[in-house]
CSV table of C-alpha atoms in Angstrom, one decimal:
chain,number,residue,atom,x,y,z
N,1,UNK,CA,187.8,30.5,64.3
N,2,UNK,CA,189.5,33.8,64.5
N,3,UNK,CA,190.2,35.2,68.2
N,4,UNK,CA,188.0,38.6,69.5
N,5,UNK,CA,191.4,40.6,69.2
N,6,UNK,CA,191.5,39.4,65.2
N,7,UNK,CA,188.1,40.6,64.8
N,8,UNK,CA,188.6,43.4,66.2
N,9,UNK,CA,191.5,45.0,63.5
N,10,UNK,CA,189.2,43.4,60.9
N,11,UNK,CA,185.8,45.1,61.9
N,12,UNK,CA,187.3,48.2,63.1
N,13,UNK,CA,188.9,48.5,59.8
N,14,UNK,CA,186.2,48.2,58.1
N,15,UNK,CA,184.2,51.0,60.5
N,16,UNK,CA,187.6,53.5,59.2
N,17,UNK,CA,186.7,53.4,55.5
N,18,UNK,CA,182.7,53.9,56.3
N,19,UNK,CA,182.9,56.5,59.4
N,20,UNK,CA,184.9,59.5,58.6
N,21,UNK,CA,184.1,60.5,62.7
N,22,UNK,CA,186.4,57.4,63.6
N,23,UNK,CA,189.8,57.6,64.7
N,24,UNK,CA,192.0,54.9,66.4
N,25,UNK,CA,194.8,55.9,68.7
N,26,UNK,CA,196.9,52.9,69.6
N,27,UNK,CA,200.3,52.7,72.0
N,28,UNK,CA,202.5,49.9,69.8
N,29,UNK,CA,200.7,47.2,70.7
N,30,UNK,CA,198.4,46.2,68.0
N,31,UNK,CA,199.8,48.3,65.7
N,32,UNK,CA,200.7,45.4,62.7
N,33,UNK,CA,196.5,44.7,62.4
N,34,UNK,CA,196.1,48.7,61.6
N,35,UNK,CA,198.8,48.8,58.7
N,36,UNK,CA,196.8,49.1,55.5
N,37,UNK,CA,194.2,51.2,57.7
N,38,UNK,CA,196.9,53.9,58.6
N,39,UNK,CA,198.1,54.0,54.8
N,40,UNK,CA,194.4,54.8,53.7
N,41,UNK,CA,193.8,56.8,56.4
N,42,UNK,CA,196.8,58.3,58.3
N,43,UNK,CA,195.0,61.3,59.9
N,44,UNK,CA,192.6,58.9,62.1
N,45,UNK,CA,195.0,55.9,62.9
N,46,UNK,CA,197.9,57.4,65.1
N,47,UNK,CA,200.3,55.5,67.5
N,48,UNK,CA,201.7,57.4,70.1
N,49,UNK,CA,204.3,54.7,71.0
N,50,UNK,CA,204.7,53.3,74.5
N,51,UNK,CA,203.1,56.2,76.0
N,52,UNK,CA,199.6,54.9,77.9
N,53,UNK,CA,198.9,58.5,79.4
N,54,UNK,CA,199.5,60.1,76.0
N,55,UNK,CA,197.0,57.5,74.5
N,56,UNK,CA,194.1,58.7,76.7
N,57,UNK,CA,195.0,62.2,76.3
N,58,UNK,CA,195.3,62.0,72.4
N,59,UNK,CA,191.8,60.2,72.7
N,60,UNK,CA,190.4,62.6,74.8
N,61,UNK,CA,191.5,65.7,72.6
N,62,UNK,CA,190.0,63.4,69.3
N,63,UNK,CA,186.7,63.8,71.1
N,64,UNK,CA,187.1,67.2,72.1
N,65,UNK,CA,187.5,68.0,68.2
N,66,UNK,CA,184.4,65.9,68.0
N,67,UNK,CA,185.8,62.5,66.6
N,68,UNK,CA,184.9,59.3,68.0
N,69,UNK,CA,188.6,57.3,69.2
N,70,UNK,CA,189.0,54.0,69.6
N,71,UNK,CA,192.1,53.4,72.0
N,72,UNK,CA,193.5,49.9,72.0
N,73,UNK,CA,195.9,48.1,73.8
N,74,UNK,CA,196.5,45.8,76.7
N,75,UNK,CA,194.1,45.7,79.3
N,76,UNK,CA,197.0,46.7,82.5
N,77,UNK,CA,198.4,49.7,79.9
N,78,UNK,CA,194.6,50.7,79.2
N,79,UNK,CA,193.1,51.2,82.2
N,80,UNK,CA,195.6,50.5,85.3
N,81,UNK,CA,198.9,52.7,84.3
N,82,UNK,CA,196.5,55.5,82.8
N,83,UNK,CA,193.9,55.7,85.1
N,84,UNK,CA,194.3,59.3,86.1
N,85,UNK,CA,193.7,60.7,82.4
N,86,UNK,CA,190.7,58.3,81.9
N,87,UNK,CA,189.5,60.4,84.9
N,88,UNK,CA,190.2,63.4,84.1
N,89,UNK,CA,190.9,63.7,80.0
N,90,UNK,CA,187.5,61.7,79.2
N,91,UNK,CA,185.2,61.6,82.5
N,92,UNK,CA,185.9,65.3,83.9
N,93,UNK,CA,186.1,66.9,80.4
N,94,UNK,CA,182.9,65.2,79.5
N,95,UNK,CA,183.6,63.4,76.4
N,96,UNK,CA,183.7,59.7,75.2
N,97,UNK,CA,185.6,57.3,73.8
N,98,UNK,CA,185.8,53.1,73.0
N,99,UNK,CA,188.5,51.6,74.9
N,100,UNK,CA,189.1,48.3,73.5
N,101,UNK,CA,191.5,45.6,75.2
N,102,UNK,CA,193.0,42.5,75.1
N,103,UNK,CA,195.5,40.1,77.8
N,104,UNK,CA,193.0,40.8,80.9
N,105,UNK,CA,193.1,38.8,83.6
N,106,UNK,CA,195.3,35.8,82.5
N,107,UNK,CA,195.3,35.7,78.9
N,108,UNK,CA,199.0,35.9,78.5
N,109,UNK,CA,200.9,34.3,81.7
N,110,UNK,CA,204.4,34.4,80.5
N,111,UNK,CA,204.1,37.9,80.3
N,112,UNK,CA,204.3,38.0,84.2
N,113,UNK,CA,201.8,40.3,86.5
N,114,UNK,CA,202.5,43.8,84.4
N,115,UNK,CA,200.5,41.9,81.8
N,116,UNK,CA,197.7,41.1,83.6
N,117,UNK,CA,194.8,43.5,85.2
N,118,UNK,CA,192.1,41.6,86.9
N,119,UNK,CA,191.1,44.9,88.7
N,120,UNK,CA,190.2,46.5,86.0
N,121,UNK,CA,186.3,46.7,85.5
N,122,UNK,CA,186.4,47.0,89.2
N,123,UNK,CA,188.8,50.0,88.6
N,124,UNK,CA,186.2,51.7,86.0
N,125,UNK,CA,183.6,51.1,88.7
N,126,UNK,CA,185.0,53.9,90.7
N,127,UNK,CA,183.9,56.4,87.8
N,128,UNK,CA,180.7,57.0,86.6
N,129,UNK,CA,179.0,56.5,83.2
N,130,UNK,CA,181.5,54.1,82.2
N,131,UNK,CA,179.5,51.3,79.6
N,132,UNK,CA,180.8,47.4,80.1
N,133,UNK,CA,181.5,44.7,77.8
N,134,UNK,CA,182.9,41.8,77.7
N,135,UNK,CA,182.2,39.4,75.3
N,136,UNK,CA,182.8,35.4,75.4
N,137,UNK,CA,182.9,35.1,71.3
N,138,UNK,CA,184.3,37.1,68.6
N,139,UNK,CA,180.9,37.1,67.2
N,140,UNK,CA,179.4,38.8,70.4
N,141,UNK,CA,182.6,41.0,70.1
N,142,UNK,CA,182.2,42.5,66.7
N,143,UNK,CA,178.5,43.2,67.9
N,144,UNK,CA,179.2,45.1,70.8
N,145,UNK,CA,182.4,46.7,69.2
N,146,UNK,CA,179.7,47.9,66.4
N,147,UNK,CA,177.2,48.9,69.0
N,148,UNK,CA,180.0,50.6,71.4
N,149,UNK,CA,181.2,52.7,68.1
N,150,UNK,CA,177.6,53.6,67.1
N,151,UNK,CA,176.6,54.7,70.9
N,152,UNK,CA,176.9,58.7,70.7
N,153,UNK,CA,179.5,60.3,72.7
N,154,UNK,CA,179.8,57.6,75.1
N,155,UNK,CA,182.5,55.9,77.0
N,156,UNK,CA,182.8,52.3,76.7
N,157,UNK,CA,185.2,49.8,77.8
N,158,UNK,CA,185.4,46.4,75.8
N,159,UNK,CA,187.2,43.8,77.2
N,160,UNK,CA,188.7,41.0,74.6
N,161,UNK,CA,190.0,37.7,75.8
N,162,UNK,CA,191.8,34.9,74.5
N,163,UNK,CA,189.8,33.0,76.7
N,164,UNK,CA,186.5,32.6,74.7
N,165,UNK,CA,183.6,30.1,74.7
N,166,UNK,CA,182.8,27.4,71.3
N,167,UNK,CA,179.5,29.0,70.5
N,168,UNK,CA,177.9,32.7,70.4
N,169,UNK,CA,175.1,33.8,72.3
N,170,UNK,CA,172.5,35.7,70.5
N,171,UNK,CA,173.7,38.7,73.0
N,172,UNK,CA,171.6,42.2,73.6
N,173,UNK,CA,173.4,45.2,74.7
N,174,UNK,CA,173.0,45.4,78.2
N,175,UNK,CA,170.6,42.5,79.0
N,176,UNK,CA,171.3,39.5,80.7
N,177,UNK,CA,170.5,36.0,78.8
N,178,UNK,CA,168.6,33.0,80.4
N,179,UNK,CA,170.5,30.1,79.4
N,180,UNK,CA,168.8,27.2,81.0
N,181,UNK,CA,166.1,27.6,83.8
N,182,UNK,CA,165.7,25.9,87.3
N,183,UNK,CA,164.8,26.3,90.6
N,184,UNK,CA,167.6,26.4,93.2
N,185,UNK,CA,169.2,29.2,92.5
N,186,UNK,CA,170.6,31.6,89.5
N,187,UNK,CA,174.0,31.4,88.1
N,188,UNK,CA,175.3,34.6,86.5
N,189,UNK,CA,178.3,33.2,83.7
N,190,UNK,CA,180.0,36.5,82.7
N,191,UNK,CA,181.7,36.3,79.2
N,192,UNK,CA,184.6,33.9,78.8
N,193,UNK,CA,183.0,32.1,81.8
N,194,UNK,CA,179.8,30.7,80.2
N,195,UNK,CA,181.1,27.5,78.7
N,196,UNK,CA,182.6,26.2,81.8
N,197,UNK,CA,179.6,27.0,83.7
N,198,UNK,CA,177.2,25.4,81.6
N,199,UNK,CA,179.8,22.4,82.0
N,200,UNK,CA,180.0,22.7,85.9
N,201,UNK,CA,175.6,23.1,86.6
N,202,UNK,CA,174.8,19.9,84.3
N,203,UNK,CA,172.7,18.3,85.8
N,204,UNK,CA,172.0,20.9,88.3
N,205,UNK,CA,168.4,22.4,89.3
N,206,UNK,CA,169.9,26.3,89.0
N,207,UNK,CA,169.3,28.7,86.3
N,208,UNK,CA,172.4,30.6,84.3
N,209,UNK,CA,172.1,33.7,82.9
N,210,UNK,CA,175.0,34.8,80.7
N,211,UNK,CA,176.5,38.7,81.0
N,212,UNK,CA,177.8,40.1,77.5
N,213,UNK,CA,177.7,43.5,79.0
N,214,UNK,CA,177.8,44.1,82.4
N,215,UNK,CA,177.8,47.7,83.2
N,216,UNK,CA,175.2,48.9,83.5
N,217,UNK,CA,173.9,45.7,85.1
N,218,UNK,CA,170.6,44.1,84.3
N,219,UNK,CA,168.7,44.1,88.1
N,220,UNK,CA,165.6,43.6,85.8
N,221,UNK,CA,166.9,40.6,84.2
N,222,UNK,CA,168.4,39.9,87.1
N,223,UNK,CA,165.5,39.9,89.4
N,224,UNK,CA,163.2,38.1,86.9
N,225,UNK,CA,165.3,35.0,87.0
N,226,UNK,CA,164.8,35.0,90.6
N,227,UNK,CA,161.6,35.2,90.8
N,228,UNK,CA,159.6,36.4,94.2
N,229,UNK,CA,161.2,34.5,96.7
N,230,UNK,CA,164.3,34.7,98.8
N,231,UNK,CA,167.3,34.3,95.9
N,232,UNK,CA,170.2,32.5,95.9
N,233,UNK,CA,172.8,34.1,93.1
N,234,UNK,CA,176.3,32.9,92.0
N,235,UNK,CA,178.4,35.8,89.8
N,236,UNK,CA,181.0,33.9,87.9
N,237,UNK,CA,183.1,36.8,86.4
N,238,UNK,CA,186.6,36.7,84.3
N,239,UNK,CA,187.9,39.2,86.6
N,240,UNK,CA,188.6,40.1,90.2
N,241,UNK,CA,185.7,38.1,92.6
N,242,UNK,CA,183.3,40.3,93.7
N,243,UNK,CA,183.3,42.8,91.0
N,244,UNK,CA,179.4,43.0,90.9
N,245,UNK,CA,178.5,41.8,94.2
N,246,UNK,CA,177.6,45.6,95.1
N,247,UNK,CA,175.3,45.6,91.8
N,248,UNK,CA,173.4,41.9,92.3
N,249,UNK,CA,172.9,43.1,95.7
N,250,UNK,CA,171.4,46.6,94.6
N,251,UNK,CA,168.9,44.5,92.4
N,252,UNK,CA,167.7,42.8,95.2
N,253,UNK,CA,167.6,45.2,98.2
N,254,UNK,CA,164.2,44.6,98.8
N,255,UNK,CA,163.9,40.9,98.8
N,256,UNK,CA,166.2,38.2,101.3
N,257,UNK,CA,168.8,37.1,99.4
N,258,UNK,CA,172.9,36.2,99.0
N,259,UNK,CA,175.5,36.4,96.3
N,260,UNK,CA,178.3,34.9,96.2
N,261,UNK,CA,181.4,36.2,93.8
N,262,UNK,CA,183.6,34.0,91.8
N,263,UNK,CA,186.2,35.0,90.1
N,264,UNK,CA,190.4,35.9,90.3
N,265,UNK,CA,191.7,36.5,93.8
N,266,UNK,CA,193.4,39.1,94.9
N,267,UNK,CA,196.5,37.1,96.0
N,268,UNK,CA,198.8,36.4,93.1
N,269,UNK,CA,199.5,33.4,91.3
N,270,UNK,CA,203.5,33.8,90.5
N,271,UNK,CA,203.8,31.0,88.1
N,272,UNK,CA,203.5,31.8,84.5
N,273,UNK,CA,201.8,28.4,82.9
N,274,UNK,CA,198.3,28.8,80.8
N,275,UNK,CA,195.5,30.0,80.7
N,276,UNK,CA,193.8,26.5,81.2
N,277,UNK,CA,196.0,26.5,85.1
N,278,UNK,CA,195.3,29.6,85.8
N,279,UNK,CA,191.7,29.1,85.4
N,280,UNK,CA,192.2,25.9,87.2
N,281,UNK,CA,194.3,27.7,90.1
N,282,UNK,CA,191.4,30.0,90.3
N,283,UNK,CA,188.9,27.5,90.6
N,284,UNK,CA,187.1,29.1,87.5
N,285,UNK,CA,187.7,25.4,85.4
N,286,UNK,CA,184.1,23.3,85.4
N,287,UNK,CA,185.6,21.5,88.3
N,288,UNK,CA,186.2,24.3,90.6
N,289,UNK,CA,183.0,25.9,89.8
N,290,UNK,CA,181.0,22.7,90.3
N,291,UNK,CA,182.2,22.2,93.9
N,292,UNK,CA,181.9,25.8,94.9
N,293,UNK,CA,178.4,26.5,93.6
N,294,UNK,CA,177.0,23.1,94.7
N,295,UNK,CA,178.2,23.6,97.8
N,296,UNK,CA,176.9,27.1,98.2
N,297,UNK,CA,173.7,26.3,96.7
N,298,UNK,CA,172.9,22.9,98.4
């Protein structure tokens, strides 16, 4: 099976030859997958070189000129280092643009904490307008890629993992997906996390719901897993704990109910081994979850 970041140069390759609107900008990284797609086309794949501002800008003025950019590259050069032209050069200007990334949270541990960003959907929740995705299957990431690129003038953040689960999910933009049904309680697996979820609730009288695109959130889903009674909700998320607390709790302001947010702590984790420890460090492997959302739920 190919990884989400493979399908990505593929698809978006493809999307170049049919959409004479689409442009990728790219900042190095990622630049090999786009070769044969900047021969054929070397007016709408440009790489600015290690310069993350610059990316945002140059995407910004694509859209000005009314193209529709694609920026690619790490998830900490994306959105972390230049956060200040995502404000202004897309969100205050008032124009769109995909931004597509890859190494999140822990995909890539040797490359130390300037490699990781599991801030940063919590980041873009400081802004407003900002579309979410974050697909657990290169499947569900070619959809959404297709569906981000398609979406108008919008601005979309996709976020691509290593970390991915065995199966698709037969994913709609921007609704949540019952997975299995109970009564206890509703589990909410963002992305990457579904697998190990379904692992960690066998057994288990809670229902999951699985997140392919979290912003904006699905309160209707949302509330119709819970039903009409006080709730009980567990948000497993690929990123920093708590991310969508605020949003789960927005859903349900007029019903009793908690929320509780797994997910990557704040403190850091200074050793570099795998993904696999770090999700186990986390508590984010089946384990971990089990013990945590038994214990909250029961």
């Amino acid at each position: 099976m190919d990884t989400m970041r493979e399908r990505f140069g593929t698809v978006t390759t493809e999307l170049l030859d049919q959409d004479p609107r689409l442009a990728v900008v790219l900042a190095d990284i990622g630049a090999d997958a786009f070769r044969s797609a900047r021969r054929e086309h070397p007016d709408r794949v440009v790489n600015v070189g290690i310069r993350e501002q610059l990316l945002i800008g140059v995407a910004g003025g694509l859209a000005l000129a009314g193209l529709r950019p694609i920026a690619h590259t790490f998830a900490s050069f994306l959105v972390e280092r230049p956060f200040e032209q995502i404000k202004l050069d897309l969100g205050h200007q008032g124009v769109g643009a995909v931004l597509v990334s890859a190494a999140g949270s822990y995909d890539w541990p040797a490359g130390g904490r300037t490699h990781m960003a599991p801030g940063d959907v919590a980041l873009l929740d400081t802004l407003p307008g900002w579309t979410v995705h974050v697909p657990g299957h290169p499947d569900e990431a070619e959809q959404l890629l297709r569906h981000a690129v398609a979406d108008g003038d919008e601005k979309a953040y996709v976020r691509l993992s290593a970390h991915q689960n065995a199966t698709a999910q037969p994913v709609v933009p921007g609704r949540f997906l019952t997975v299995r049904q109970g009564t206890r309680g509703v589990v909410l697996a963002v992305g990457p996390m579904l697998d190990a979820v379904l692992a960690a609730t066998e057994g288990l009288d809670v229902t999951v719901q699985y997140a392919a695109t979290v912003r904006p959130f699905d309160r209707t889903g949302l509330r119709a897993a819970v039903g009409d009674g006080p709730a009980s909700v567990v948000l497993v998320e690929p990123y920093l704990a708590g991310t969508s607390v605020a949003e789960a709790n927005q859903a349900l302001d007029d019903r009793p109910h908690r929320v509780l947010g797994l997910g990557v702590p704040k403190e850091e984790h200074r050793q570099y081994g795998s993904i696999a420890e770090h999700l186990a460090a986390y508590g984010l492997d089946a384990a971990g979850l089990r013990e945590r959302i038994a214990s909250y739920l029961w």
